[in-house]
Amino acid sequence: MAAHRKPKQRPYTGSAARTAATLALAGAATAAALPGSAHAEPTPTAAKVKAQVDRLYREAEVATEQYNGAKVKAAAAARSIDALRDEAARRTERLNTSREALGSYAAAQYRAGGLDPSLQLALSSDPDQYLQRASYVERAASGRADEVRAVQRQVADVAQLRSEAAGQLAELTARQDDLQKHKATVRAKLSQARTLLARLSPAQRAAYAASADGGRGGAGHADRSAPRGSAQAPNARAAAAVAFAYGALGKPYVWGATGPSSFDCSGLTQAAWRSAGVSLPRTTYTQINAGQRVGRSELAPGDLVFFYSGISHVGLYIGNGRMIHAPRPGAPVRIAPIDEMPFAGATRVA
């Protein structure tokens, strides 16, 4: 009978106890991962995806306007560098002519038996040394003192121009860094938006696109001419800007674009007013200061209407509470009510 008795269970100790505990925890984790044993993160609803995509598009538009501003500043810095270098080249040429004239005089003086120390300095190949010792200019022969002083000023002017060009080059480098940073931000935001939209079904994506068109099913950009009964523009230039905007209906949104085949929001308003002979600055946050501020109740066709607290979106008012604008990627230039976004202000250009 003793031989058939159940062996007495001994408690685990030491490494055996640790091994048993590890296996028990692993088993519990596996059980928790089995279907029905735990709550997986729920798939976001179409409404939540839409809200996230809208937010990403707004953030991308903010970065787009920052990119546009950095691009304008980089171009200005590049033009300034070119102008400074051209002026430095012209002044260097005049300096060389002046020094050649002094050289001829110096050669004649040398042949006559000597060379005045001030002329030696004026003809020095080291402008810094010349400037440091410029007090010696008073030793120049009275007939050549003015010429030597003129060379001194010219050397200083060329050195100043070259210093300014170096400063502009540093600014250009900083602006180019800003460009790359904002470009990367825009691309990242748009990539995230595309990834989110890909989680929706085709029907849900179509519904999202329709919601961006105000539920008009494309009617917002089908007619490229101003409808009858439209509000009249206050002057010929405003009418020309509005007519351009109608002609742009249906063209795609492309960030950084100013036409003629695609636009971003501020690119569209800039191009519309350019067609009327008026030059607008490039970005939303500079365009809002490009004319006279007007209240919402005073709006007239051709006015610029701005949205969001950061002034990150702009459209062209066409009357009856509507505007033409370039909304976002995937949504072409279209007509929309101005109350579909948070109104931030308006400007009358002309």
GROMACS .gro file of C-alpha atoms in nm:
model
  350
    1MET     CA    1   0.000   0.000   0.000
    2ALA     CA    2   0.291   0.236   0.079
    3ALA     CA    3   0.426   0.184  -0.272
    4HIS     CA    4   0.100   0.312  -0.424
    5ARG     CA    5   0.077   0.621  -0.206
    6LYS     CA    6   0.075   0.960  -0.389
    7PRO     CA    7   0.414   1.129  -0.347
    8LYS     CA    8   0.412   1.426  -0.113
    9GLN     CA    9   0.429   1.762  -0.306
   10ARG     CA   10   0.730   1.967  -0.212
   11PRO     CA   11   0.716   2.348  -0.239
   12TYR     CA   12   0.933   2.506  -0.506
   13THR     CA   13   1.237   2.688  -0.380
   14GLY     CA   14   1.521   2.891  -0.530
   15SER     CA   15   1.551   2.896  -0.908
   16ALA     CA   16   1.268   2.647  -0.947
   17ALA     CA   17   1.033   2.887  -0.772
   18ARG     CA   18   1.140   3.175  -0.998
   19THR     CA   19   1.093   2.964  -1.309
   20ALA     CA   20   0.743   2.863  -1.201
   21ALA     CA   21   0.650   3.224  -1.134
   22THR     CA   22   0.776   3.332  -1.476
   23LEU     CA   23   0.576   3.060  -1.651
   24ALA     CA   24   0.266   3.158  -1.459
   25LEU     CA   25   0.298   3.522  -1.558
   26ALA     CA   26   0.360   3.430  -1.922
   27GLY     CA   27   0.051   3.211  -1.918
   28ALA     CA   28  -0.154   3.492  -1.773
   29ALA     CA   29  -0.031   3.735  -2.041
   30THR     CA   30  -0.111   3.485  -2.314
   31ALA     CA   31  -0.458   3.433  -2.175
   32ALA     CA   32  -0.512   3.808  -2.163
   33ALA     CA   33  -0.417   3.834  -2.531
   34LEU     CA   34  -0.671   3.574  -2.640
   35PRO     CA   35  -0.986   3.700  -2.813
   36GLY     CA   36  -1.248   3.801  -2.565
   37SER     CA   37  -1.007   3.799  -2.275
   38ALA     CA   38  -0.915   4.173  -2.300
   39HIS     CA   39  -1.034   4.493  -2.466
   40ALA     CA   40  -0.832   4.588  -2.778
   41GLU     CA   41  -0.802   4.956  -2.868
   42PRO     CA   42  -1.118   5.040  -3.064
   43THR     CA   43  -1.091   5.138  -3.428
   44PRO     CA   44  -1.144   5.515  -3.455
   45THR     CA   45  -1.477   5.621  -3.595
   46ALA     CA   46  -1.503   5.801  -3.928
   47ALA     CA   47  -1.589   6.120  -3.738
   48LYS     CA   48  -1.276   6.091  -3.526
   49VAL     CA   49  -1.058   6.026  -3.830
   50LYS     CA   50  -1.211   6.328  -4.004
   51ALA     CA   51  -1.136   6.549  -3.702
   52GLN     CA   52  -0.776   6.427  -3.691
   53VAL     CA   53  -0.729   6.477  -4.065
   54ASP     CA   54  -0.878   6.827  -4.048
   55ARG     CA   55  -0.637   6.914  -3.768
   56LEU     CA   56  -0.339   6.783  -3.967
   57TYR     CA   57  -0.444   6.980  -4.274
   58ARG     CA   58  -0.470   7.298  -4.067
   59GLU     CA   59  -0.125   7.236  -3.917
   60ALA     CA   60   0.014   7.169  -4.265
   61GLU     CA   61  -0.135   7.497  -4.386
   62VAL     CA   62   0.030   7.688  -4.102
   63ALA     CA   63   0.363   7.529  -4.199
   64THR     CA   64   0.293   7.609  -4.565
   65GLU     CA   65   0.252   7.979  -4.490
   66GLN     CA   66   0.573   7.971  -4.284
   67TYR     CA   67   0.745   7.800  -4.579
   68ASN     CA   68   0.611   8.069  -4.816
   69GLY     CA   69   0.741   8.343  -4.586
   70ALA     CA   70   1.085   8.182  -4.554
   71LYS     CA   71   1.101   8.144  -4.931
   72VAL     CA   72   1.029   8.514  -4.983
   73LYS     CA   73   1.298   8.611  -4.730
   74ALA     CA   74   1.551   8.372  -4.884
   75ALA     CA   75   1.488   8.521  -5.228
   76ALA     CA   76   1.529   8.874  -5.088
   77ALA     CA   77   1.857   8.778  -4.920
   78ALA     CA   78   1.985   8.624  -5.244
   79ARG     CA   79   1.897   8.941  -5.440
   80SER     CA   80   2.069   9.154  -5.177
   81ILE     CA   81   2.384   8.943  -5.200
   82ASP     CA   82   2.387   8.977  -5.579
   83ALA     CA   83   2.342   9.354  -5.556
   84LEU     CA   84   2.618   9.391  -5.296
   85ARG     CA   85   2.857   9.177  -5.498
   86ASP     CA   86   2.782   9.374  -5.816
   87GLU     CA   87   2.842   9.703  -5.636
   88ALA     CA   88   3.162   9.570  -5.478
   89ALA     CA   89   3.284   9.465  -5.824
   90ARG     CA   90   3.210   9.811  -5.968
   91ARG     CA   91   3.384   9.988  -5.681
   92THR     CA   92   3.680   9.751  -5.698
   93GLU     CA   93   3.714   9.836  -6.066
   94ARG     CA   94   3.714  10.209  -5.984
   95LEU     CA   95   3.963  10.145  -5.702
   96ASN     CA   96   4.195   9.965  -5.939
   97THR     CA   97   4.172  10.253  -6.185
   98SER     CA   98   4.261  10.500  -5.911
   99ARG     CA   99   4.551  10.288  -5.792
  100GLU     CA  100   4.680  10.253  -6.147
  101ALA     CA  101   4.681  10.630  -6.178
  102LEU     CA  102   4.876  10.658  -5.854
  103GLY     CA  103   5.106  10.384  -5.976
  104SER     CA  104   5.191  10.582  -6.286
  105TYR     CA  105   5.267  10.884  -6.072
  106ALA     CA  106   5.473  10.671  -5.834
  107ALA     CA  107   5.676  10.523  -6.117
  108ALA     CA  108   5.756  10.868  -6.246
  109GLN     CA  109   5.849  10.983  -5.896
  110TYR     CA  110   6.070  10.678  -5.846
  111ARG     CA  111   6.254  10.744  -6.168
  112ALA     CA  112   6.303  11.098  -6.047
  113GLY     CA  113   6.479  10.970  -5.736
  114GLY     CA  114   6.237  10.841  -5.473
  115LEU     CA  115   5.887  10.729  -5.373
  116ASP     CA  116   5.679  10.904  -5.111
  117PRO     CA  117   5.590  10.669  -4.818
  118SER     CA  118   5.219  10.753  -4.849
  119LEU     CA  119   5.219  10.636  -5.208
  120GLN     CA  120   5.384  10.313  -5.102
  121LEU     CA  121   5.095  10.259  -4.863
  122ALA     CA  122   4.830  10.351  -5.117
  123LEU     CA  123   4.974  10.099  -5.360
  124SER     CA  124   5.009   9.826  -5.098
  125SER     CA  125   4.858   9.487  -5.182
  126ASP     CA  126   4.738   9.459  -4.823
  127PRO     CA  127   4.433   9.691  -4.776
  128ASP     CA  128   4.411   9.612  -4.404
  129GLN     CA  129   4.767   9.725  -4.350
  130TYR     CA  130   4.694  10.032  -4.554
  131LEU     CA  131   4.390  10.122  -4.347
  132GLN     CA  132   4.573  10.064  -4.019
  133ARG     CA  133   4.845  10.303  -4.124
  134ALA     CA  134   4.622  10.549  -4.306
  135SER     CA  135   4.739  10.835  -4.085
  136TYR     CA  136   5.048  10.846  -4.301
  137VAL     CA  137   4.838  10.985  -4.582
  138GLU     CA  138   4.921  11.332  -4.456
  139ARG     CA  139   5.277  11.275  -4.571
  140ALA     CA  140   5.163  11.263  -4.930
  141ALA     CA  141   5.288  11.534  -5.155
  142SER     CA  142   5.035  11.816  -5.154
  143GLY     CA  143   4.952  11.757  -5.519
  144ARG     CA  144   4.855  11.393  -5.458
  145ALA     CA  145   4.703  11.397  -5.107
  146ASP     CA  146   4.344  11.408  -5.236
  147GLU     CA  147   4.405  11.113  -5.469
  148VAL     CA  148   4.555  10.905  -5.189
  149ARG     CA  149   4.265  10.987  -4.956
  150ALA     CA  150   4.022  10.887  -5.232
  151VAL     CA  151   4.191  10.549  -5.261
  152GLN     CA  152   4.168  10.511  -4.885
  153ARG     CA  153   3.792  10.574  -4.894
  154GLN     CA  154   3.747  10.337  -5.184
  155VAL     CA  155   3.933  10.058  -5.005
  156ALA     CA  156   3.713  10.111  -4.699
  157ASP     CA  157   3.395  10.111  -4.910
  158VAL     CA  158   3.487   9.784  -5.082
  159ALA     CA  159   3.568   9.624  -4.747
  160GLN     CA  160   3.230   9.740  -4.608
  161LEU     CA  161   3.041   9.600  -4.906
  162ARG     CA  162   3.215   9.267  -4.874
  163SER     CA  163   3.132   9.258  -4.502
  164GLU     CA  164   2.764   9.328  -4.575
  165ALA     CA  165   2.759   9.055  -4.839
  166ALA     CA  166   2.900   8.808  -4.586
  167GLY     CA  167   2.623   8.903  -4.342
  168GLN     CA  168   2.358   8.856  -4.609
  169LEU     CA  169   2.506   8.519  -4.695
  170ALA     CA  170   2.465   8.410  -4.331
  171GLU     CA  171   2.103   8.526  -4.339
  172LEU     CA  172   2.043   8.338  -4.663
  173THR     CA  173   2.180   8.020  -4.507
  174ALA     CA  174   1.943   8.062  -4.210
  175ARG     CA  175   1.645   8.118  -4.440
  176GLN     CA  176   1.733   7.809  -4.642
  177ASP     CA  177   1.743   7.609  -4.318
  178ASP     CA  178   1.397   7.745  -4.233
  179LEU     CA  179   1.273   7.641  -4.577
  180GLN     CA  180   1.387   7.284  -4.528
  181LYS     CA  181   1.238   7.268  -4.178
  182HIS     CA  182   0.895   7.397  -4.287
  183LYS     CA  183   0.897   7.178  -4.598
  184ALA     CA  184   0.964   6.870  -4.384
  185THR     CA  185   0.681   6.969  -4.148
  186VAL     CA  186   0.432   7.010  -4.432
  187ARG     CA  187   0.524   6.676  -4.585
  188ALA     CA  188   0.503   6.496  -4.251
  189LYS     CA  189   0.158   6.640  -4.172
  190LEU     CA  190   0.022   6.551  -4.515
  191SER     CA  191   0.167   6.200  -4.492
  192GLN     CA  192  -0.005   6.148  -4.157
  193ALA     CA  193  -0.332   6.272  -4.303
  194ARG     CA  194  -0.307   6.030  -4.596
  195THR     CA  195  -0.235   5.742  -4.358
  196LEU     CA  196  -0.545   5.824  -4.154
  197LEU     CA  197  -0.766   5.858  -4.460
  198ALA     CA  198  -0.645   5.519  -4.582
  199ARG     CA  199  -0.808   5.362  -4.273
  200LEU     CA  200  -1.150   5.472  -4.396
  201SER     CA  201  -1.359   5.273  -4.639
  202PRO     CA  202  -1.400   5.409  -4.994
  203ALA     CA  203  -1.750   5.523  -4.906
  204GLN     CA  204  -1.626   5.703  -4.595
  205ARG     CA  205  -1.350   5.875  -4.792
  206ALA     CA  206  -1.603   5.986  -5.049
  207ALA     CA  207  -1.823   6.122  -4.771
  208TYR     CA  208  -1.528   6.311  -4.627
  209ALA     CA  209  -1.449   6.466  -4.966
  210ALA     CA  210  -1.816   6.563  -5.005
  211SER     CA  211  -1.822   6.723  -4.661
  212ALA     CA  212  -1.525   6.940  -4.759
  213ASP     CA  213  -1.734   7.061  -5.053
  214GLY     CA  214  -2.020   7.156  -4.825
  215GLY     CA  215  -2.222   6.862  -4.949
  216ARG     CA  216  -2.264   7.017  -5.293
  217GLY     CA  217  -2.122   6.720  -5.477
  218GLY     CA  218  -1.885   6.934  -5.679
  219ALA     CA  219  -2.132   7.210  -5.758
  220GLY     CA  220  -1.910   7.452  -5.574
  221HIS     CA  221  -1.662   7.457  -5.858
  222ALA     CA  222  -1.851   7.341  -6.165
  223ASP     CA  223  -1.939   7.690  -6.296
  224ARG     CA  224  -1.636   7.901  -6.378
  225SER     CA  225  -1.828   8.222  -6.442
  226ALA     CA  226  -1.998   8.451  -6.193
  227PRO     CA  227  -2.364   8.353  -6.164
  228ARG     CA  228  -2.636   8.599  -6.247
  229GLY     CA  229  -2.744   8.811  -5.956
  230SER     CA  230  -2.398   8.803  -5.801
  231ALA     CA  231  -2.294   9.095  -5.584
  232GLN     CA  232  -2.120   9.367  -5.780
  233ALA     CA  233  -1.755   9.444  -5.711
  234PRO     CA  234  -1.694   9.801  -5.593
  235ASN     CA  235  -1.440   9.882  -5.864
  236ALA     CA  236  -1.279   9.746  -6.181
  237ARG     CA  237  -0.973   9.602  -6.007
  238ALA     CA  238  -1.181   9.411  -5.752
  239ALA     CA  239  -1.400   9.284  -6.038
  240ALA     CA  240  -1.089   9.161  -6.222
  241ALA     CA  241  -0.965   8.978  -5.912
  242VAL     CA  242  -1.305   8.811  -5.863
  243ALA     CA  243  -1.318   8.713  -6.232
  244PHE     CA  244  -0.974   8.551  -6.202
  245ALA     CA  245  -1.087   8.354  -5.896
  246TYR     CA  246  -1.392   8.223  -6.085
  247GLY     CA  247  -1.160   8.118  -6.366
  248ALA     CA  248  -0.948   7.921  -6.118
  249LEU     CA  249  -1.241   7.709  -5.991
  250GLY     CA  250  -1.162   7.340  -6.004
  251LYS     CA  251  -0.784   7.383  -6.018
  252PRO     CA  252  -0.596   7.169  -5.765
  253TYR     CA  253  -0.455   7.278  -5.432
  254VAL     CA  254  -0.076   7.237  -5.418
  255TRP     CA  255   0.110   7.378  -5.122
  256GLY     CA  256   0.353   7.653  -5.217
  257ALA     CA  257   0.187   7.706  -5.558
  258THR     CA  258   0.091   8.046  -5.703
  259GLY     CA  259  -0.059   7.936  -6.034
  260PRO     CA  260  -0.141   7.927  -6.307
  261SER     CA  261  -0.235   7.558  -6.293
  262SER     CA  262  -0.246   7.508  -5.913
  263PHE     CA  263  -0.259   7.717  -5.597
  264ASP     CA  264  -0.239   7.723  -5.223
  265CYS     CA  265  -0.470   7.961  -5.037
  266SER     CA  266  -0.252   8.273  -5.033
  267GLY     CA  267  -0.113   8.187  -5.376
  268LEU     CA  268  -0.466   8.207  -5.519
  269THR     CA  269  -0.545   8.547  -5.368
  270GLN     CA  270  -0.206   8.682  -5.470
  271ALA     CA  271  -0.257   8.562  -5.830
  272ALA     CA  272  -0.613   8.698  -5.842
  273TRP     CA  273  -0.505   9.048  -5.744
  274ARG     CA  274  -0.193   9.029  -5.960
  275SER     CA  275  -0.426   8.980  -6.258
  276ALA     CA  276  -0.585   9.312  -6.157
  277GLY     CA  277  -0.248   9.488  -6.153
  278VAL     CA  278  -0.207   9.487  -5.774
  279SER     CA  279   0.093   9.327  -5.604
  280LEU     CA  280   0.013   9.143  -5.280
  281PRO     CA  281   0.268   8.995  -5.041
  282ARG     CA  282   0.298   8.618  -5.041
  283THR     CA  283   0.165   8.496  -4.707
  284THR     CA  284  -0.165   8.512  -4.521
  285TYR     CA  285  -0.013   8.692  -4.225
  286THR     CA  286   0.130   8.964  -4.452
  287GLN     CA  287  -0.170   8.989  -4.685
  288ILE     CA  288  -0.398   9.081  -4.396
  289ASN     CA  289  -0.195   9.403  -4.362
  290ALA     CA  290  -0.196   9.478  -4.736
  291GLY     CA  291  -0.500   9.706  -4.731
  292GLN     CA  292  -0.771   9.859  -4.518
  293ARG     CA  293  -0.928   9.639  -4.252
  294VAL     CA  294  -1.305   9.600  -4.290
  295GLY     CA  295  -1.566   9.443  -4.066
  296ARG     CA  296  -1.760   9.133  -4.158
  297SER     CA  297  -2.077   9.334  -4.216
  298GLU     CA  298  -1.891   9.562  -4.461
  299LEU     CA  299  -1.756   9.292  -4.692
  300ALA     CA  300  -1.761   9.354  -5.068
  301PRO     CA  301  -1.651   9.132  -5.358
  302GLY     CA  302  -1.273   9.127  -5.391
  303ASP     CA  303  -1.205   9.163  -5.019
  304LEU     CA  304  -0.964   8.917  -4.859
  305VAL     CA  305  -1.118   8.712  -4.580
  306PHE     CA  306  -0.898   8.542  -4.321
  307PHE     CA  307  -0.957   8.251  -4.086
  308TYR     CA  308  -0.825   8.090  -3.766
  309SER     CA  309  -0.647   8.268  -3.483
  310GLY     CA  310  -0.308   8.234  -3.650
  311ILE     CA  311  -0.432   8.391  -3.976
  312SER     CA  312  -0.339   8.069  -4.155
  313HIS     CA  313  -0.609   8.066  -4.427
  314VAL     CA  314  -0.740   8.322  -4.675
  315GLY     CA  315  -1.009   8.338  -4.940
  316LEU     CA  316  -1.145   8.594  -5.186
  317TYR     CA  317  -1.491   8.722  -5.097
  318ILE     CA  318  -1.742   8.714  -5.384
  319GLY     CA  319  -2.057   8.835  -5.207
  320ASN     CA  320  -2.364   8.682  -5.043
  321GLY     CA  321  -2.158   8.535  -4.757
  322ARG     CA  322  -1.940   8.328  -4.990
  323MET     CA  323  -1.579   8.316  -5.100
  324ILE     CA  324  -1.357   8.139  -5.350
  325HIS     CA  325  -1.061   7.968  -5.188
  326ALA     CA  326  -0.807   7.687  -5.222
  327PRO     CA  327  -0.903   7.466  -4.924
  328ARG     CA  328  -0.646   7.188  -4.884
  329PRO     CA  329  -0.483   6.893  -5.065
  330GLY     CA  330  -0.745   6.689  -5.245
  331ALA     CA  331  -0.995   6.975  -5.242
  332PRO     CA  332  -0.964   7.197  -5.551
  333VAL     CA  333  -1.036   7.570  -5.570
  334ARG     CA  334  -1.403   7.613  -5.491
  335ILE     CA  335  -1.683   7.833  -5.362
  336ALA     CA  336  -1.761   7.805  -4.992
  337PRO     CA  337  -1.949   7.996  -4.724
  338ILE     CA  338  -1.725   8.213  -4.511
  339ASP     CA  339  -1.887   8.079  -4.195
  340GLU     CA  340  -1.750   7.728  -4.246
  341MET     CA  341  -1.426   7.832  -4.070
  342PRO     CA  342  -1.350   8.056  -3.772
  343PHE     CA  343  -1.350   8.411  -3.914
  344ALA     CA  344  -1.041   8.616  -3.817
  345GLY     CA  345  -1.073   8.938  -4.018
  346ALA     CA  346  -1.092   9.095  -4.361
  347THR     CA  347  -0.892   9.341  -4.571
  348ARG     CA  348  -0.995   9.561  -4.864
  349VAL     CA  349  -0.703   9.575  -5.104
  350ALA     CA  350  -0.827   9.847  -5.341
   0.00000   0.00000   0.00000
